[in-house]
CSV table of C-alpha atoms and ligand atoms in Angstrom, one decimal:
chain,number,residue,atom,x,y,z
A,1,UNK,CA,-95.4,-15.1,-64.4
A,2,UNK,CA,-95.0,-18.0,-66.9
A,3,UNK,CA,-91.8,-17.8,-69.0
A,4,UNK,CA,-92.4,-16.4,-72.5
A,5,UNK,CA,-92.7,-19.3,-75.1
A,6,UNK,CA,-89.8,-19.6,-77.4
A,7,UNK,CA,-91.1,-18.8,-80.9
A,8,UNK,CA,-89.5,-18.3,-84.3
A,9,UNK,CA,-89.5,-14.7,-85.7
A,10,UNK,CA,-92.3,-15.6,-88.1
A,11,UNK,CA,-94.4,-17.0,-85.3
A,12,UNK,CA,-93.7,-13.8,-83.3
A,13,UNK,CA,-95.1,-11.6,-86.1
A,14,UNK,CA,-98.1,-13.9,-86.7
A,15,UNK,CA,-99.2,-14.4,-83.1
A,16,UNK,CA,-101.0,-11.2,-82.2
A,17,UNK,CA,-102.0,-12.6,-78.8
A,18,UNK,CA,-98.4,-13.3,-78.0
A,19,UNK,CA,-97.2,-9.9,-79.3
A,20,UNK,CA,-99.8,-8.2,-77.1
A,21,UNK,CA,-98.5,-9.8,-74.0
A,22,UNK,CA,-96.9,-7.3,-71.7
A,23,UNK,CA,-93.4,-8.8,-72.1
A,24,UNK,CA,-93.5,-8.6,-75.8
A,25,UNK,CA,-94.9,-5.3,-77.1
A,26,UNK,CA,-93.3,-4.8,-80.5
A,27,UNK,CA,-93.8,-2.2,-83.2
A,28,UNK,CA,-93.9,-4.9,-85.9
A,29,UNK,CA,-97.2,-6.1,-84.5
A,30,UNK,CA,-100.3,-6.0,-86.8
A,31,UNK,CA,-102.1,-4.8,-83.7
A,32,UNK,CA,-99.7,-1.9,-83.3
A,33,UNK,CA,-99.6,-0.8,-87.0
A,34,UNK,CA,-103.1,-1.9,-88.1
A,35,UNK,CA,-101.5,-3.4,-91.2
A,36,UNK,CA,-101.4,-7.1,-91.6
A,37,UNK,CA,-97.8,-8.4,-92.0
A,38,UNK,CA,-96.8,-9.5,-95.4
A,39,UNK,CA,-96.2,-13.3,-95.3
A,40,UNK,CA,-94.9,-15.3,-98.2
A,41,UNK,CA,-97.3,-18.2,-98.7
A,42,UNK,CA,-95.4,-21.4,-99.3
A,43,UNK,CA,-96.7,-23.4,-102.3
A,44,UNK,CA,-99.5,-25.7,-101.3
A,45,UNK,CA,-98.9,-29.4,-101.3
A,46,UNK,CA,-101.5,-31.5,-103.0
A,47,UNK,CA,-104.0,-32.9,-100.4
A,48,UNK,CA,-103.5,-36.7,-100.7
A,49,UNK,CA,-105.3,-39.6,-98.9
A,50,UNK,CA,-102.0,-40.1,-97.0
A,51,UNK,CA,-102.1,-36.6,-95.7
A,52,UNK,CA,-105.8,-36.8,-94.6
A,53,UNK,CA,-105.5,-40.3,-93.0
A,54,UNK,CA,-104.9,-40.5,-89.3
A,55,UNK,CA,-105.2,-43.5,-87.0
A,56,UNK,CA,-106.1,-46.9,-88.3
A,57,UNK,CA,-109.9,-47.2,-87.8
A,58,UNK,CA,-110.9,-49.4,-84.9
A,59,UNK,CA,-114.2,-50.5,-86.3
A,60,UNK,CA,-115.1,-54.2,-86.5
A,61,UNK,CA,-114.1,-55.8,-89.8
A,62,UNK,CA,-117.0,-55.4,-92.3
A,63,UNK,CA,-118.5,-52.4,-90.5
A,64,UNK,CA,-120.3,-50.1,-93.0
A,65,UNK,CA,-118.5,-47.0,-91.5
A,66,UNK,CA,-115.2,-48.0,-93.3
A,67,UNK,CA,-116.9,-47.2,-96.6
A,68,UNK,CA,-118.1,-43.8,-95.3
A,69,UNK,CA,-114.6,-42.9,-94.3
A,70,UNK,CA,-113.3,-44.0,-97.7
A,71,UNK,CA,-115.9,-41.8,-99.4
A,72,UNK,CA,-115.0,-38.9,-97.3
A,73,UNK,CA,-111.3,-39.2,-98.0
A,74,UNK,CA,-112.2,-39.2,-101.7
A,75,UNK,CA,-114.3,-36.0,-101.5
A,76,UNK,CA,-111.5,-34.2,-99.6
A,77,UNK,CA,-108.9,-35.4,-102.2
A,78,UNK,CA,-111.2,-34.5,-105.1
A,79,UNK,CA,-112.1,-31.0,-103.8
A,80,UNK,CA,-108.5,-30.3,-102.7
A,81,UNK,CA,-109.7,-28.4,-99.7
A,82,UNK,CA,-107.2,-26.4,-97.7
A,83,UNK,CA,-106.0,-29.0,-95.2
A,84,UNK,CA,-106.0,-26.6,-92.3
A,85,UNK,CA,-109.6,-25.6,-92.9
A,86,UNK,CA,-111.0,-29.1,-92.5
A,87,UNK,CA,-112.8,-29.8,-89.3
A,88,UNK,CA,-114.5,-33.1,-88.4
A,89,UNK,CA,-116.6,-33.3,-85.3
A,90,UNK,CA,-118.7,-36.0,-83.7
A,91,UNK,CA,-120.6,-37.0,-80.6
A,92,UNK,CA,-120.1,-40.5,-79.1
A,93,UNK,CA,-120.7,-43.9,-80.7
A,94,UNK,CA,-118.8,-46.2,-83.1
A,95,UNK,CA,-119.6,-43.9,-86.0
A,96,UNK,CA,-118.7,-40.9,-83.9
A,97,UNK,CA,-115.1,-42.2,-83.7
A,98,UNK,CA,-114.8,-40.7,-87.2
A,99,UNK,CA,-112.7,-37.6,-86.3
A,100,UNK,CA,-109.9,-39.9,-84.9
A,101,UNK,CA,-109.4,-41.2,-88.3
A,102,UNK,CA,-109.1,-37.9,-90.2
A,103,UNK,CA,-105.9,-35.9,-90.0
A,104,UNK,CA,-107.4,-32.5,-89.5
A,105,UNK,CA,-108.9,-30.3,-86.8
A,106,UNK,CA,-111.5,-32.2,-84.9
A,107,UNK,CA,-113.2,-33.4,-81.8
A,108,UNK,CA,-114.9,-36.5,-80.5
A,109,UNK,CA,-117.3,-34.6,-78.3
A,110,UNK,CA,-120.1,-35.3,-75.8
A,111,UNK,CA,-122.8,-37.8,-76.8
A,112,UNK,CA,-125.5,-36.0,-78.7
A,113,UNK,CA,-123.9,-32.6,-78.4
A,114,UNK,CA,-122.0,-32.4,-81.6
A,115,UNK,CA,-124.5,-30.1,-83.3
A,116,UNK,CA,-124.1,-27.3,-80.8
A,117,UNK,CA,-120.3,-27.6,-80.8
A,118,UNK,CA,-120.3,-27.6,-84.6
A,119,UNK,CA,-122.7,-24.7,-84.7
A,120,UNK,CA,-120.4,-22.6,-82.6
A,121,UNK,CA,-117.4,-23.4,-84.7
A,122,UNK,CA,-119.3,-22.7,-88.0
A,123,UNK,CA,-120.5,-19.3,-86.7
A,124,UNK,CA,-117.2,-18.3,-85.2
A,125,UNK,CA,-115.1,-19.4,-88.1
A,126,UNK,CA,-117.1,-19.3,-91.3
A,127,UNK,CA,-113.9,-19.9,-93.3
A,128,UNK,CA,-113.7,-23.5,-92.0
A,129,UNK,CA,-115.3,-26.5,-93.6
A,130,UNK,CA,-117.3,-28.0,-90.8
A,131,UNK,CA,-118.1,-31.7,-91.2
A,132,UNK,CA,-120.1,-33.5,-88.5
A,133,UNK,CA,-120.4,-37.3,-88.2
A,134,UNK,CA,-122.4,-39.5,-85.9
A,135,UNK,CA,-124.9,-42.3,-85.4
A,136,UNK,CA,-128.6,-42.7,-85.2
A,137,UNK,CA,-128.5,-42.7,-81.4
A,138,UNK,CA,-126.3,-39.7,-81.2
A,139,UNK,CA,-128.3,-37.7,-83.8
A,140,UNK,CA,-131.9,-38.8,-83.4
A,141,UNK,CA,-132.1,-39.9,-79.7
A,142,UNK,CA,-129.9,-37.9,-77.2
A,143,UNK,CA,-129.1,-35.3,-79.9
A,144,UNK,CA,-132.5,-35.2,-81.5
A,145,UNK,CA,-133.5,-31.8,-80.0
A,146,UNK,CA,-130.1,-30.3,-81.0
A,147,UNK,CA,-130.7,-31.6,-84.6
A,148,UNK,CA,-134.0,-29.7,-84.8
A,149,UNK,CA,-132.5,-26.5,-83.6
A,150,UNK,CA,-129.4,-26.7,-85.9
A,151,UNK,CA,-131.8,-27.3,-88.8
A,152,UNK,CA,-134.2,-24.5,-88.0
A,153,UNK,CA,-131.3,-22.1,-87.5
A,154,UNK,CA,-129.8,-23.3,-90.8
A,155,UNK,CA,-126.3,-23.4,-89.5
A,156,UNK,CA,-123.8,-23.8,-92.4
A,157,UNK,CA,-122.3,-27.3,-92.0
A,158,UNK,CA,-122.4,-30.8,-93.4
A,159,UNK,CA,-123.8,-33.5,-91.1
A,160,UNK,CA,-123.4,-37.2,-92.1
A,161,UNK,CA,-125.5,-39.6,-90.0
A,162,UNK,CA,-124.4,-43.3,-90.1
A,163,UNK,CA,-127.6,-45.0,-89.3
A,164,UNK,CA,-127.3,-48.6,-88.4
A,165,UNK,CA,-130.7,-48.9,-86.6
A,166,UNK,CA,-128.9,-49.9,-83.3
A,167,UNK,CA,-126.6,-48.5,-80.6
A,168,UNK,CA,-123.4,-50.3,-81.7
A,169,UNK,CA,-120.8,-48.9,-79.3
A,170,UNK,CA,-122.8,-49.9,-76.2
A,171,UNK,CA,-123.4,-53.4,-77.7
A,172,UNK,CA,-127.0,-53.6,-79.0
A,173,UNK,CA,-129.7,-51.4,-77.5
A,174,UNK,CA,-132.7,-50.3,-79.4
A,175,UNK,CA,-132.1,-47.0,-81.2
A,176,UNK,CA,-134.7,-44.5,-82.4
A,177,UNK,CA,-134.5,-46.0,-85.9
A,178,UNK,CA,-134.7,-49.7,-84.9
A,179,UNK,CA,-137.7,-51.3,-86.5
A,180,UNK,CA,-140.6,-52.6,-84.5
A,181,UNK,CA,-139.8,-56.2,-83.4
A,182,UNK,CA,-136.1,-55.7,-83.3
A,183,UNK,CA,-134.7,-57.7,-80.3
A,184,UNK,CA,-132.0,-56.0,-78.3
A,185,UNK,CA,-130.7,-55.7,-74.8
A,186,UNK,CA,-133.3,-53.1,-74.1
A,187,UNK,CA,-136.1,-54.8,-75.9
A,188,UNK,CA,-135.5,-58.6,-75.4
A,189,UNK,CA,-138.9,-59.4,-76.7
A,190,UNK,CA,-138.8,-57.0,-79.6
A,191,UNK,CA,-139.0,-53.2,-80.0
A,192,UNK,CA,-142.6,-51.9,-79.7
A,193,UNK,CA,-142.0,-48.2,-80.3
A,194,UNK,CA,-142.7,-46.4,-83.7
A,195,UNK,CA,-139.2,-45.6,-85.1
A,196,UNK,CA,-138.2,-42.1,-86.1
A,197,UNK,CA,-138.3,-41.4,-89.9
A,198,UNK,CA,-135.1,-39.4,-90.4
A,199,UNK,CA,-136.2,-37.8,-93.6
A,200,UNK,CA,-139.5,-36.6,-92.1
A,201,UNK,CA,-137.8,-35.4,-89.0
A,202,UNK,CA,-135.3,-33.4,-91.0
A,203,UNK,CA,-138.0,-31.9,-93.3
A,204,UNK,CA,-140.1,-30.9,-90.4
A,205,UNK,CA,-137.1,-29.6,-88.5
A,206,UNK,CA,-136.2,-27.2,-91.3
A,207,UNK,CA,-133.0,-28.6,-92.7
A,208,UNK,CA,-132.3,-27.0,-96.1
A,209,UNK,CA,-130.5,-30.0,-97.7
A,210,UNK,CA,-131.6,-33.6,-96.9
A,211,UNK,CA,-130.4,-36.7,-98.6
A,212,UNK,CA,-130.2,-40.4,-98.1
A,213,UNK,CA,-127.6,-42.9,-99.2
A,214,UNK,CA,-126.2,-46.4,-98.5
A,215,UNK,CA,-122.6,-47.4,-97.3
A,216,UNK,CA,-122.5,-50.1,-100.0
A,217,UNK,CA,-122.9,-47.4,-102.7
A,218,UNK,CA,-119.6,-45.5,-102.5
A,219,UNK,CA,-120.1,-43.4,-105.7
A,220,UNK,CA,-123.6,-42.4,-104.5
A,221,UNK,CA,-122.2,-41.5,-101.1
A,222,UNK,CA,-119.5,-39.3,-102.7
A,223,UNK,CA,-122.1,-37.5,-104.8
A,224,UNK,CA,-124.3,-36.9,-101.8
A,225,UNK,CA,-121.4,-35.5,-99.7
A,226,UNK,CA,-120.3,-33.2,-102.5
A,227,UNK,CA,-123.9,-31.9,-103.0
A,228,UNK,CA,-124.3,-31.4,-99.3
A,229,UNK,CA,-120.9,-29.7,-99.1
A,230,UNK,CA,-121.8,-27.3,-101.9
A,231,UNK,CA,-125.1,-26.4,-100.2
A,232,UNK,CA,-125.1,-23.2,-98.1
A,233,UNK,CA,-126.8,-24.2,-94.9
A,234,UNK,CA,-127.7,-27.1,-92.7
A,235,UNK,CA,-127.1,-30.1,-94.9
A,236,UNK,CA,-127.8,-33.6,-93.6
A,237,UNK,CA,-127.2,-37.0,-95.2
A,238,UNK,CA,-128.6,-40.2,-93.6
A,239,UNK,CA,-126.5,-43.2,-94.6
A,240,UNK,CA,-127.6,-46.7,-94.0
A,241,UNK,CA,-124.4,-48.2,-92.6
A,242,UNK,CA,-124.5,-51.8,-91.5
A,243,UNK,CA,-123.5,-52.8,-88.0
A,244,UNK,CA,-122.2,-56.3,-88.9
A,245,UNK,CA,-121.9,-57.2,-85.2
A,246,UNK,CA,-125.3,-56.2,-83.7
A,247,UNK,CA,-127.7,-55.8,-86.7
A,248,UNK,CA,-126.2,-57.7,-89.7
A,249,UNK,CA,-127.9,-57.8,-93.1
A,250,UNK,CA,-130.6,-55.3,-92.2
A,251,UNK,CA,-129.8,-53.1,-95.3
A,252,UNK,CA,-129.5,-56.0,-97.8
A,253,UNK,CA,-133.0,-55.1,-99.3
A,254,UNK,CA,-131.3,-51.9,-100.7
A,255,UNK,CA,-128.1,-53.7,-101.7
A,256,UNK,CA,-128.1,-55.1,-105.3
A,257,UNK,CA,-125.0,-57.2,-104.4
A,258,UNK,CA,-127.2,-58.9,-101.7
A,259,UNK,CA,-130.3,-59.4,-103.9
A,260,UNK,CA,-131.9,-56.0,-103.0
A,261,UNK,CA,-132.5,-53.0,-105.1
A,262,UNK,CA,-131.0,-49.5,-104.7
A,263,UNK,CA,-133.6,-47.1,-106.1
A,264,UNK,CA,-132.3,-43.7,-106.8
A,265,UNK,CA,-134.5,-40.6,-106.8
A,266,UNK,CA,-134.9,-39.2,-110.3
A,267,UNK,CA,-134.7,-35.4,-110.0
A,268,UNK,CA,-136.5,-33.0,-112.3
A,269,UNK,CA,-134.5,-31.8,-115.2
A,270,UNK,CA,-136.9,-29.0,-116.0
A,271,UNK,CA,-136.7,-30.0,-119.7
A,272,UNK,CA,-140.4,-29.8,-120.5
A,273,UNK,CA,-140.7,-33.5,-121.4
A,274,UNK,CA,-143.6,-35.7,-120.3
A,275,UNK,CA,-141.1,-37.9,-118.4
A,276,UNK,CA,-140.1,-34.9,-116.3
A,277,UNK,CA,-143.6,-34.7,-114.9
A,278,UNK,CA,-142.9,-37.8,-113.0
A,279,UNK,CA,-139.5,-36.7,-111.7
A,280,UNK,CA,-138.9,-35.4,-108.2
A,281,UNK,CA,-138.8,-31.6,-107.5
A,282,UNK,CA,-136.3,-31.3,-104.7
A,283,UNK,CA,-137.7,-28.0,-103.7
A,284,UNK,CA,-141.1,-29.5,-103.0
A,285,UNK,CA,-141.4,-30.2,-99.3
A,286,UNK,CA,-144.6,-32.2,-99.6
A,287,UNK,CA,-143.2,-34.3,-102.4
A,288,UNK,CA,-140.1,-35.0,-100.2
A,289,UNK,CA,-142.5,-36.0,-97.4
A,290,UNK,CA,-144.2,-38.4,-99.7
A,291,UNK,CA,-140.9,-40.0,-100.7
A,292,UNK,CA,-140.1,-40.3,-97.1
A,293,UNK,CA,-143.3,-42.3,-96.5
A,294,UNK,CA,-142.3,-45.1,-98.9
A,295,UNK,CA,-141.8,-48.4,-97.1
A,296,UNK,CA,-138.4,-49.6,-96.2
A,297,UNK,CA,-135.9,-49.7,-97.9
A,298,UNK,CA,-137.3,-46.6,-99.6
A,299,UNK,CA,-135.4,-44.5,-102.1
A,300,UNK,CA,-132.0,-42.8,-102.1
A,301,UNK,CA,-130.7,-39.4,-103.2
A,302,UNK,CA,-131.7,-35.8,-102.5
A,303,UNK,CA,-135.1,-35.6,-100.9
A,304,UNK,CA,-135.2,-31.9,-100.3
A,305,UNK,CA,-133.1,-28.8,-101.0
A,306,UNK,CA,-134.0,-25.2,-100.5
A,307,UNK,CA,-132.3,-21.8,-100.3
A,308,UNK,CA,-132.9,-20.0,-97.0
A,309,UNK,CA,-130.5,-17.5,-95.4
A,310,UNK,CA,-128.1,-19.2,-93.0
A,311,UNK,CA,-127.7,-18.1,-89.4
A,312,UNK,CA,-124.1,-17.5,-90.4
A,313,UNK,CA,-125.1,-14.8,-93.0
A,314,UNK,CA,-127.9,-13.4,-90.8
A,315,UNK,CA,-125.6,-13.1,-87.8
A,316,UNK,CA,-122.8,-11.5,-89.9
A,317,UNK,CA,-125.3,-8.9,-91.1
A,318,UNK,CA,-126.5,-8.3,-87.6
A,319,UNK,CA,-122.9,-7.8,-86.3
A,320,UNK,CA,-122.1,-5.4,-89.2
A,321,UNK,CA,-125.3,-3.4,-88.6
A,322,UNK,CA,-124.5,-3.2,-84.8
A,323,UNK,CA,-120.9,-2.1,-85.5
A,324,UNK,CA,-122.2,0.7,-87.7
A,325,UNK,CA,-124.7,1.7,-85.0
A,326,UNK,CA,-121.9,1.8,-82.4
A,327,UNK,CA,-119.6,3.8,-84.6
A,328,UNK,CA,-117.1,0.9,-85.0
A,329,UNK,CA,-116.3,0.6,-81.3
A,330,UNK,CA,-114.0,-2.3,-80.4
A,331,UNK,CA,-115.4,-5.3,-78.5
A,332,UNK,CA,-113.5,-4.1,-75.4
A,333,UNK,CA,-115.0,-0.6,-75.6
A,334,UNK,CA,-118.5,-2.0,-75.9
A,335,UNK,CA,-117.9,-4.3,-72.9
A,336,UNK,CA,-116.6,-1.3,-71.0
A,337,UNK,CA,-119.7,0.7,-71.8
A,338,UNK,CA,-121.8,-2.1,-70.6
A,339,UNK,CA,-119.9,-2.3,-67.3
A,340,UNK,CA,-120.2,1.5,-67.0
A,341,UNK,CA,-123.9,1.3,-67.4
A,342,UNK,CA,-124.0,-1.2,-64.5
A,343,UNK,CA,-122.2,1.1,-62.1
N,1,TPP,C1,-124.7,-38.8,-71.9
N,1,TPP,C2,-124.4,-40.1,-72.4
N,1,TPP,N1,-125.4,-41.0,-72.4
N,1,TPP,C3,-125.1,-42.3,-72.8
N,1,TPP,C4,-123.9,-42.7,-73.2
N,1,TPP,C5,-123.6,-44.1,-73.7
N,1,TPP,N2,-123.6,-44.2,-75.1
N,1,TPP,C6,-122.4,-44.1,-75.8
N,1,TPP,S1,-122.6,-44.3,-77.4
N,1,TPP,C7,-124.2,-44.6,-77.2
N,1,TPP,C8,-125.1,-44.9,-78.4
N,1,TPP,C9,-124.4,-44.9,-79.7
N,1,TPP,O1,-125.3,-45.2,-80.7
N,1,TPP,P1,-125.2,-44.5,-82.1
N,1,TPP,O2,-125.2,-43.0,-82.0
N,1,TPP,O3,-126.3,-45.1,-83.0
N,1,TPP,O4,-123.7,-44.9,-82.7
N,1,TPP,P2,-123.2,-46.3,-83.2
N,1,TPP,O5,-122.3,-46.8,-82.1
N,1,TPP,O6,-124.3,-47.2,-83.5
N,1,TPP,O7,-122.4,-45.9,-84.4
N,1,TPP,C10,-124.7,-44.5,-75.9
N,1,TPP,C11,-126.0,-44.7,-75.4
N,1,TPP,C12,-122.9,-41.7,-73.2
N,1,TPP,N3,-121.7,-41.9,-73.7
N,1,TPP,N4,-123.1,-40.4,-72.8
N,2,SF4,S1,-120.2,-52.6,-83.2
N,2,SF4,FE1,-121.2,-52.4,-85.2
N,2,SF4,S2,-121.2,-50.2,-85.6
N,2,SF4,FE2,-119.6,-50.6,-84.0
N,2,SF4,S3,-117.7,-50.9,-85.2
N,2,SF4,FE3,-118.7,-52.9,-84.8
N,2,SF4,S4,-119.9,-53.3,-86.7
N,2,SF4,FE4,-119.4,-51.1,-86.6
N,3,MG,MG1,-126.2,-46.6,-84.3
């Protein structure tokens, strides 16, 4: 048998699993008494940028992803989220290195599989703030199918897709958002396939919050992250984030500092004015689809937002109903009953 870990008295009281081990049965256990132990909460320290910052980002100088990280730090600081409740998850790619640079719970997971991982975490621990980061390849190519299912299930999480129209980490292959004609290692004579339209894909998939932003617009990014975070459900932001190494200048047409124009969606204010007739109703799926059809660089802001029960809420209700039906039997008792039936 492994030696018992050496724990402080406080840890002993708090760690039910440890208390339940055969070598450590104790009457102070919350399991034994059914009464959670009273613990004095130490005063919370302010969540600062220093506290959230982890490793120094390893992106190329000038990469758009730096600005995304800065915007995310700002949101965490502004919202003063409980530090231990912050979870950042990602697949594989330059953009997916994101969790390394955030001091919080997190995982740099399998390419394209971050949505299922995040879904499990969100469902099992609804108290956590689940933030998912990744690239266009990770989200729309290998992970495209998972994206659709996360969206239709309306899992409660915030997904930020850093779209650079290229596979950056693997050094310039055509991505699902690369424009026709883009020359890459996989399309030396220019891409010939119709690119994915992220907004249309997300609307059709059933995401309940869909927005678009640009890494050169930090304030706009912050606004979009906050709106997505406040939304209950599967909220996704596509952010044009330049890969200066393999697809430079591609987002200049939407960058006023580079001669482009950043056109922000004017949302309806419901103020009964004639101007309001022309503003965008974020709950109108067809209107969102029309906005998504505008030629590149298109418009930025919230395309679509709707209220639909999350899988988190539906599953919780289903678990509660089942518990009632089974007379509050424990998980172990239910499992035992299942085994008994199989005898
Ligand atoms: C299963 C699997 N297939 C392929 C790869 C190789 N791979 C790693 S990252 C990547 C594409 C990353 O592109 P994107 O998601 O757009 O991120 P970026 O690097 O552009 O930020 C690919 C194809 C992998 N790691 N795992
Ligand atoms: S290769 Fe492109 S996406 Fe990757 S870190 Fe460098 S600039 Fe950023
Ligand atoms: Mg990419």
